[in-house]
Amino acid sequence: MPYVYAFDHKHRRPPMELKDRLGGKGANLAEMTSVLGLPVPPGFTITTDACRAYRAGGWPDGLDGEIERHLARLEKAMGRRLGDPDDPLLVSVRSGAKFSMPGMMDTVLDLGLNDESVEGLAAATDDERFAWDSYRRFVGLYGRIVLGVDGDRFEAPLEAGKERLGIEADADIPPDELRSLVADAKQVIEEVAGHPFPQDPRVQLRGAIEAVFGSWDAPRARAYRRREHIPDDLGTAVNVQAMVFGNRDDESGTGVGFTRDPATGLKGEYGDFLLNAQGEDVVAGIRTTEPLSGLRARFPAVHRELLDIFARLEHHYRDMCDTEFTIERGKLWMLQTRVGKRTGAAALKMAVDMTRDLKISRDEALLRITGDHVEQVLHPQLHGGGDRIVAKGLAASPGAAVGKAVFSAEAAVEAAGRGDKVVLVRNETSPEDVHGMQVAEGVLTARGGLVSHAAVVARGWGIPAVVGVEAMHIEGTSFTVDDVTVEEGDVISIDGTTGAVVLGAAELTQPEPPAELDTILRWADTARKGRLGVRANADNGEDAAHARRFGAEGIGLCRTEHMFLREDRLPVVRRMILASGEDGERAALEELGRVQEEDFVEVLEAMDGLPVTVRLLDPPLHEFLPSTEELALKEARGERLTGEEQALFAAAREWEEDNPMIGTRGVRLGVLKPGLYAMQARALVRAAIRRVEAGGKPIVEIMIPLTVTRPELVLARSWVEDAVEGALAEAEAGAGSGSGSGAGVRRRLRIAIGTMIETPRAALCADELAEAADFFSFGTNDLTQLTFGFSRDDVEGRLMEAYLAEGLLARNPFETLDAAGVGQLVHLAATRGRRARPDLKLGVCGEHGGDPESVQLFLEAGLDYVSCSPYRVPVARLAAGQAAVRAGAPRH
Amino acid sequence: MPYVYAFDHKHRRPPMELKDRLGGKGANLAEMTSVLGLPVPPGFTITTDACRAYRAGGWPDGLDGEIERHLARLEKAMGRRLGDPDDPLLVSVRSGAKFSMPGMMDTVLDLGLNDESVEGLAAATDDERFAWDSYRRFVGLYGRIVLGVDGDRFEAPLEAGKERLGIEADADIPPDELRSLVADAKQVIEEVAGHPFPQDPRVQLRGAIEAVFGSWDAPRARAYRRREHIPDDLGTAVNVQAMVFGNRDDESGTGVGFTRDPATGLKGEYGDFLLNAQGEDVVAGIRTTEPLSGLRARFPAVHRELLDIFARLEHHYRDMCDTEFTIERGKLWMLQTRVGKRTGAAALKMAVDMTRDLKISRDEALLRITGDHVEQVLHPQLHGGGDRIVAKGLAASPGAAVGKAVFSAEAAVEAAGRGDKVVLVRNETSPEDVHGMQVAEGVLTARGGLVSHAAVVARGWGIPAVVGVEAMHIEGTSFTVDDVTVEEGDVISIDGTTGAVVLGAAELTQPEPPAELDTILRWADTARKGRLGVRANADNGEDAAHARRFGAEGIGLCRTEHMFLREDRLPVVRRMILASGEDGERAALEELGRVQEEDFVEVLEAMDGLPVTVRLLDPPLHEFLPSTEELALKEARGERLTGEEQALFAAAREWEEDNPMIGTRGVRLGVLKPGLYAMQARALVRAAIRRVEAGGKPIVEIMIPLTVTRPELVLARSWVEDAVEGALAEAEAGAGSGSGSGAGVRRRLRIAIGTMIETPRAALCADELAEAADFFSFGTNDLTQLTFGFSRDDVEGRLMEAYLAEGLLARNPFETLDAAGVGQLVHLAATRGRRARPDLKLGVCGEHGGDPESVQLFLEAGLDYVSCSPYRVPVARLAAGQAAVRAGAPRH
């Protein structure tokens, strides 16, 4: 296989399909040249194969010969020779990997200039200043990129010269000064590199190609690939292309153009243009650009040609393209094109529009939307303010918020009472902060990971949150980051989509979701129909109603502990824990049962006619007790503990655990305090009966958490069944003496009993569990924690970053399900569970339910639904629809 | 299938093989009657099938008819009828389950007596007192067992009557008093049961049989089965047998006999005998029994007959039997026999002896020894003292200890310095207590589970330990349990085999292991040869030497953290953690490296020629830092922290974790502090090189802990390989300038690099890991914790007890490997690992390596060796040998 292909090479397959060898830029150049016949400056592409060979064993055999042959062909086509002292050919050397890595890798322009050819260029163009300015730029670029000289060594003399001469613009520097700058630059190169600046254009070219190959392994490129999940072993292609000059004269110019507006998706060309300039001048932003439409008056023919090209590109690529072009002495040259990046709103509009005007299919339209696009149009975003970012934390709950910093829940409530918007700032939050979180615009914590209390509660309520800002130090009612201090009442902004913390009030974009969002989501719903449902995790009626508005088809996880944590209920929960006798415990449980029943009625009403999966109490009891450390400190400080505090202290000590995540939680708690689950089940069934009596259609699924053995599930099931029977008998007795409508309740009540699959053992023994379960719900957060032995709160900061940076993990397994390990368990449990019980309903609740790649895996494993936080439901609907499209027709 | 079989029924298979239907007692009675033709009072067995049918659906159809037919046959054989007013047949009704449950279930004697037949019995035996005493006993027994009357209601009047009459022995109570006692007892029964004492013997019989069936489900029987892992659904058989009377006259008597001495295993009969008495009198221990040899003088013919029967029983059962017999008017009757229980010493001696005198095979001899037998002869045991047991905790490290209670490590060192024997009592231990543990006879803690610091360290050193004594409250230098207080200096005794804590100095049996232990272990070694090796977990030269003496074939786990925890090293470890710059860290690591090298030299020397698996640092760093809580309390109390304390406090806060068990441990620590593993590997390789230079044969296996992905292992492997290469180069350079012997070091050094399999993900991805590993070692403790989501320290007390008591778990999975869940992962990892790398060496380190059932699973999964604590090595050798015998020829 050759290492080098000319842009006009007739490939057997469309060049677009050869991106892995030609790179994105090379493939597009070939596409434009050989397929579309557009005016592209000629050139050739050195493939990624060559880069890989180079990385493995140095400069590949035979590559020199191939380059020489293509160079000869290029010289012939252009009628100029590289290094020709009279009229030299100049080339650009650019990287181009399979996946776009903007700004990550190196480019060398104007290659071919040397002390002789610069004079030829000056003569040929009759423009000494242009020629010497080009040479100055080339020497600097080459020195920096190929020879590793610090760019300041070239910039500083340039600035000094301009100051000395009283000049502002580079274009005004006289030729003599340019000559002197070139001489200085060559001097610097010789000093730093230990050898003179190479005059031989072949040596220049080889150097530039090697530099591009090498830039693949530069730290910033590696870091970018890690972030974007691009494999490290792909390598980059190199494009060598004849230079054209937009800075030749006033009949020349350069610009970037989009075939539609990438911000709004509106049809019609869009872009910027700069007269008598090179591409870097556009990017540098020193001179004010003109809109593309300005071309119409100045170069009507070029403008027509460009619009024609745009139309051909759109029809060819069947998508919006962005382009770079240059006009040299009135002639249009296309330098680059690719499918353009776009905002969420634009993506949605274009996808829908293009089903009509470019005839893409609905499936194709669907696959062009990402979860980020949907998030963008749903959540407020910080707009600008980038320069005032003082710290970054974990993006825990999407959306942006602006408000006065407050440092306690009480302060939040007080300030909110006065009508102030506040951002609650805490080291970490606990149940005692919940009333403050409820009134805050956003939450900011110094500690904790993406499943910390703050993160989970905020996501559940759709409150923007940034957590784990390790650089932030809170002292009393202020925090400092480096040398910046924020006092209580100072305004700050946070962006829970990016993790940014900004000083002052940043501007927010508060979006109105475009109509196209609905269209796309409807298409997604059609695609996933009968394949994968989407439910929401919601703990109360309000959240359930939100979720339903976002299109949730039920609740996959209703956590009952959040009901326990409300300020007015915590004392009752504590009374239950502290109760010494059975009577006291029963009385406290009865009281809790009464309030839970009301909560359940609200949730069931909001989700009437749709399934609601309620998880019985899951967290360890000490989460409902005060911190032992705080009480111990209080005591040590000589403060007296009240009698109640002493009792709570003793209970907290008793229930304290070394590793609470894998301690006495879930059904284990149920085994130690059997009255608890019976109470919860009874409250739920009573609530359902009330809904039936009110004419509703409650569909209840009761879920036992953290099961590891079948006898556990059988036992827990028996409590629930007893509670169901008891509540029904109670209702029937009540109805018998009253309205007489109670007889039908039993018939109309639909209650399923199932379990979470969240330990490896539950997955491995799924067949046994399925015999006692109507449904499984995969708790993939805990399953991931246990499969890896990763305590999420502990590893998700420093350690996870190191693991991702060093490539020890390809993805954060808490964001994208680990297919090799955890995914095996999901597949295995689904298969074994269904083998034991073919009608077993399978779902997943947890963060992965909203992650597209994970959703794909869940669909392939045969799950019936995913469940995620209400605000993530649209993303999950999209992802589920895409997964169904990608998976093709179901296997049966 | 019939529900009832006579003892003389000719079964198609030997009755011994029908234990699951006839129960143990019924099978043995049938064996003696129908096979051996011994003098057994006739009777019949109602099978366990009947019990199961009864438990499922009440009294089985047809059972009455069968019982009636067998009763008629029994009456015919005995020439007497049940309830005959002139000469009644009396029967006993006894339970008899498949597995012996001594004292757990019910027995009714003398059934058939009523107001009429008692007079017949008196007339027929010409002994009114005997007849009425029998009736009194029967009414009481029947009332208590069948009708549920409190036994005190019968005992109290008996005692009152004796006092009134001035009588001591029951046998002296005159007939009139007995008549009156019977009348009173019948009165009590009518009052409590609501109906009169049944006079109809058929009703009596049915009641007794139902009572025996019912006793299967009595709480104490259930509890016993849980403890002994006997399934709940087996049910019991019922044996109905003609009564014979050892209390008839002075030509009568009763006794128990063993065919050999069950305490020592010495040959020759052994037992007790009581003239003119019934079985219960022997058990009651009121009258002093005579040794069995006393029979020779008194009943020479009976004695000869008994010895003849003993010999026949031993040859028939091919084992030592225990028996119950009765002599009625000079005639010998065998009431029961079974293979007898024995002490460890006796078991060993008999097993070896019987290969000669009973021709049992060595395999059979091997299978008769249990791990407890071996432990018994190896560790001191508490002897007596049962009445002074004040508390029970977890049996954490076997053996017993007596000493003065001390409450701090310092006090332990001081007292030991004075020559006192001490037991160290702590809430829990930490690295700072280690020097106190080293000098203590035993360790006692109020908190912590079987893998707590105290437990692990004590087992490693063979120090007896009882941990997690929740009833114990320590205050300063005393502890209280209920109303008992133990002050510093008071003598206490602990038994780490049973978990008992005893006040005062209990008597200890300090065993000298019998010669037969060696014999048995050699046979075990032969059986397991080439199948399953046994290594030890040892962290220093002394432990390694111990282990080798116990027969360890290498070290399966050398934990390097214990080296870090020694008092003189902790400061250096802390310096390493606190080091702000790389230089400081490197200097501290160098210093640690030097001491580790010395440690490794000692271990390698002790295990010269055998493999030593060294695990690189595993625990989280905060284990080496002081408790944050203690420092915070110190601060809160207004005490000033020193500068060093402040720095340690900050570091401890930084490294503190919510769930340290699944936090930054093992190779994760290596990733964050790469110099650490490099240092350890270098120290180990340098030590190995020194051993080679000294003429030794070190075989080194370096083990990476907690690996979850292949890139992790590849990275860690590269550090180790670099360290190996560096140390070798260093040695060769040194040798080159010196002795010249260094050249051969590289050739003679054997270093393998492998990983622990201790997370579910590692097991699931074993094929990937195997590509970068020379060996796997299953860390089944952590694997169990993660598969179940059980933090051992948190669940092993209250929760595990509840789970075992309620049958939610059949076994504690930390003692016996959970075959259904964790076992699946072990099998899967072994299979996938070997598929990827056929020469992969597989071992297991952790508590399960010494558990017989688990060892069986490991052998079947194809593991190469198990590793356990040094003092458990003999048990593991036995278990491995037994596993090999049970598994039969290897499958290839």
Short mmCIF file of C-alpha atoms in Angstrom, two decimals, chain A residues 428 447 628-629 632-634 636-638 649 653-664 667-669 671-672 674 706 708-712 715 719 759-762 764-765 768 785-795 798-799 802-803 806-809 818-822 824-825 828 832, chain B residues 428 447 628-629 632-634 636-638 649 653-664 667-669 671-672 674 706 708-712 715 719 759-762 764-765 768 785-795 798-799 802-803 806-809 818-822 824-825 828 832:
data_model
loop_
_atom_site.label_atom_id
_atom_site.label_comp_id
_atom_site.label_asym_id
_atom_site.label_seq_id
_atom_site.Cartn_x
_atom_site.Cartn_y
_atom_site.Cartn_z
CA GLU A 428 -20.43 19.00 51.90
CA ARG A 447 -15.89 18.04 48.91
CA THR A 628 -20.56 11.36 65.96
CA GLU A 629 -17.52 13.48 65.33
CA ALA A 632 -17.62 14.24 70.29
CA LEU A 633 -16.03 17.60 69.48
CA LYS A 634 -18.81 19.43 71.20
CA ALA A 636 -14.47 17.81 74.08
CA ARG A 637 -14.96 21.56 73.92
CA GLY A 638 -16.64 21.25 77.29
CA PHE A 649 -24.74 10.09 70.19
CA ARG A 653 -21.95 5.21 67.76
CA GLU A 654 -23.87 1.94 67.70
CA TRP A 655 -24.84 2.27 64.05
CA GLU A 656 -21.55 3.80 62.92
CA GLU A 657 -19.68 1.72 60.36
CA ASP A 658 -16.20 1.57 58.89
CA ASN A 659 -17.49 1.15 55.35
CA PRO A 660 -21.12 2.22 55.37
CA MET A 661 -21.48 1.73 51.62
CA ILE A 662 -21.10 -2.00 52.13
CA GLY A 663 -22.54 -2.22 55.62
CA THR A 664 -25.97 -2.47 57.16
CA VAL A 667 -32.78 -5.32 53.04
CA ARG A 668 -30.18 -5.93 55.74
CA LEU A 669 -31.75 -3.11 57.67
CA VAL A 671 -33.87 -7.95 58.55
CA LEU A 672 -32.66 -6.17 61.68
CA PRO A 674 -38.54 -5.96 60.21
CA LEU A 706 -29.36 -4.81 48.11
CA VAL A 708 -27.85 -11.02 47.84
CA THR A 709 -29.62 -14.32 48.54
CA ARG A 710 -32.94 -15.85 47.63
CA PRO A 711 -34.06 -16.47 51.23
CA GLU A 712 -33.56 -12.75 51.89
CA LEU A 715 -38.47 -13.18 53.57
CA TRP A 719 -43.46 -8.96 54.75
CA THR A 759 -24.28 -6.60 44.03
CA PRO A 760 -22.21 -8.97 41.92
CA ARG A 761 -23.71 -11.87 43.84
CA ALA A 762 -27.25 -10.85 42.96
CA LEU A 764 -24.44 -14.15 39.52
CA CYS A 765 -27.41 -15.75 41.30
CA GLU A 768 -32.43 -17.96 42.07
CA GLN A 785 -18.75 0.28 42.91
CA LEU A 786 -18.69 -3.36 43.94
CA THR A 787 -17.45 -4.85 40.68
CA PHE A 788 -14.44 -2.52 40.70
CA GLY A 789 -14.17 -2.14 44.45
CA PHE A 790 -14.41 1.61 43.83
CA SER A 791 -16.04 3.69 46.54
CA ARG A 792 -17.32 6.40 44.28
CA ASP A 793 -17.10 9.14 46.87
CA ASP A 794 -13.48 8.27 47.50
CA VAL A 795 -12.07 7.50 44.07
CA ARG A 798 -7.82 12.52 42.33
CA LEU A 799 -7.72 8.80 41.62
CA ALA A 802 -5.08 9.83 37.35
CA TYR A 803 -6.62 6.65 35.96
CA GLU A 806 -2.79 7.43 32.38
CA GLY A 807 -5.16 5.37 30.28
CA LEU A 808 -5.70 2.80 33.04
CA LEU A 809 -9.41 3.27 32.41
CA ASP A 818 -18.07 -0.67 31.97
CA ALA A 819 -19.01 -3.12 29.25
CA ALA A 820 -16.15 -5.57 29.92
CA GLY A 821 -16.87 -6.09 33.61
CA VAL A 822 -20.14 -4.65 34.88
CA GLN A 824 -20.97 -8.84 31.64
CA LEU A 825 -22.85 -9.03 34.91
CA LEU A 828 -25.58 -12.54 32.59
CA ARG A 832 -30.32 -16.03 33.78
CA GLU B 428 -9.81 -2.31 69.28
CA ARG B 447 -14.97 -4.25 68.96
CA THR B 628 -8.22 12.35 62.74
CA GLU B 629 -10.88 12.06 65.38
CA ALA B 632 -9.64 16.79 66.48
CA LEU B 633 -10.72 15.93 70.01
CA LYS B 634 -7.33 16.90 71.36
CA ALA B 636 -11.22 20.71 70.85
CA ARG B 637 -10.09 20.05 74.40
CA GLY B 638 -7.86 23.06 74.00
CA PHE B 649 -3.59 15.87 60.94
CA ARG B 653 -7.67 14.53 56.57
CA GLU B 654 -6.43 14.47 53.00
CA TRP B 655 -6.19 10.70 52.85
CA GLU B 656 -9.30 10.01 54.95
CA GLU B 657 -12.00 8.09 53.11
CA ASP B 658 -15.66 7.31 53.55
CA ASN B 659 -15.24 3.67 52.62
CA PRO B 660 -11.54 2.90 52.93
CA MET B 661 -12.06 -0.77 52.12
CA ILE B 662 -13.00 0.20 48.58
CA GLY B 663 -10.96 3.37 48.34
CA THR B 664 -7.38 4.27 47.51
CA VAL B 667 -2.20 -0.69 43.04
CA ARG B 668 -4.27 2.51 43.16
CA LEU B 669 -1.83 3.80 45.76
CA VAL B 671 -0.52 4.81 40.66
CA LEU B 672 -0.70 7.88 42.88
CA PRO B 674 4.69 5.34 41.80
CA LEU B 706 -6.40 -4.91 43.84
CA VAL B 708 -9.05 -4.21 38.09
CA THR B 709 -7.81 -3.47 34.55
CA ARG B 710 -5.08 -4.80 32.33
CA PRO B 711 -3.39 -1.41 31.77
CA GLU B 712 -3.05 -1.10 35.56
CA LEU B 715 1.94 -0.32 34.27
CA TRP B 719 7.76 -0.55 37.48
CA THR B 759 -12.45 -7.76 42.84
CA PRO B 760 -15.31 -9.18 40.79
CA ARG B 761 -14.01 -7.25 37.80
CA ALA B 762 -10.60 -8.87 38.01
CA LEU B 764 -14.59 -11.35 35.11
CA CYS B 765 -11.68 -9.97 33.08
CA GLU B 768 -7.11 -9.88 29.96
CA GLN B 785 -16.73 -8.60 50.61
CA LEU B 786 -17.24 -7.18 47.15
CA THR B 787 -19.37 -9.96 45.71
CA PHE B 788 -21.82 -9.65 48.58
CA GLY B 789 -21.27 -5.98 49.30
CA PHE B 790 -20.44 -7.06 52.87
CA SER B 791 -17.96 -4.94 54.77
CA ARG B 792 -16.67 -7.69 56.98
CA ASP B 793 -15.84 -5.43 59.89
CA ASP B 794 -19.36 -4.04 59.82
CA VAL B 795 -21.56 -7.04 59.10
CA ARG B 798 -25.07 -8.54 64.73
CA LEU B 799 -26.00 -8.78 61.07
CA ALA B 802 -29.22 -12.60 62.30
CA TYR B 803 -28.61 -13.87 58.77
CA GLU B 806 -32.88 -16.76 60.05
CA GLY B 807 -31.40 -19.02 57.40
CA LEU B 808 -30.79 -16.13 54.98
CA LEU B 809 -27.28 -17.48 54.65
CA ASP B 818 -19.79 -19.05 49.01
CA ALA B 819 -19.88 -21.60 46.22
CA ALA B 820 -22.94 -20.16 44.46
CA GLY B 821 -21.60 -16.63 44.09
CA VAL B 822 -17.93 -16.16 44.93
CA GLN B 824 -18.57 -19.00 40.42
CA LEU B 825 -16.12 -16.13 40.09
CA LEU B 828 -14.62 -18.50 35.94
CA ARG B 832 -10.48 -17.81 31.65
#
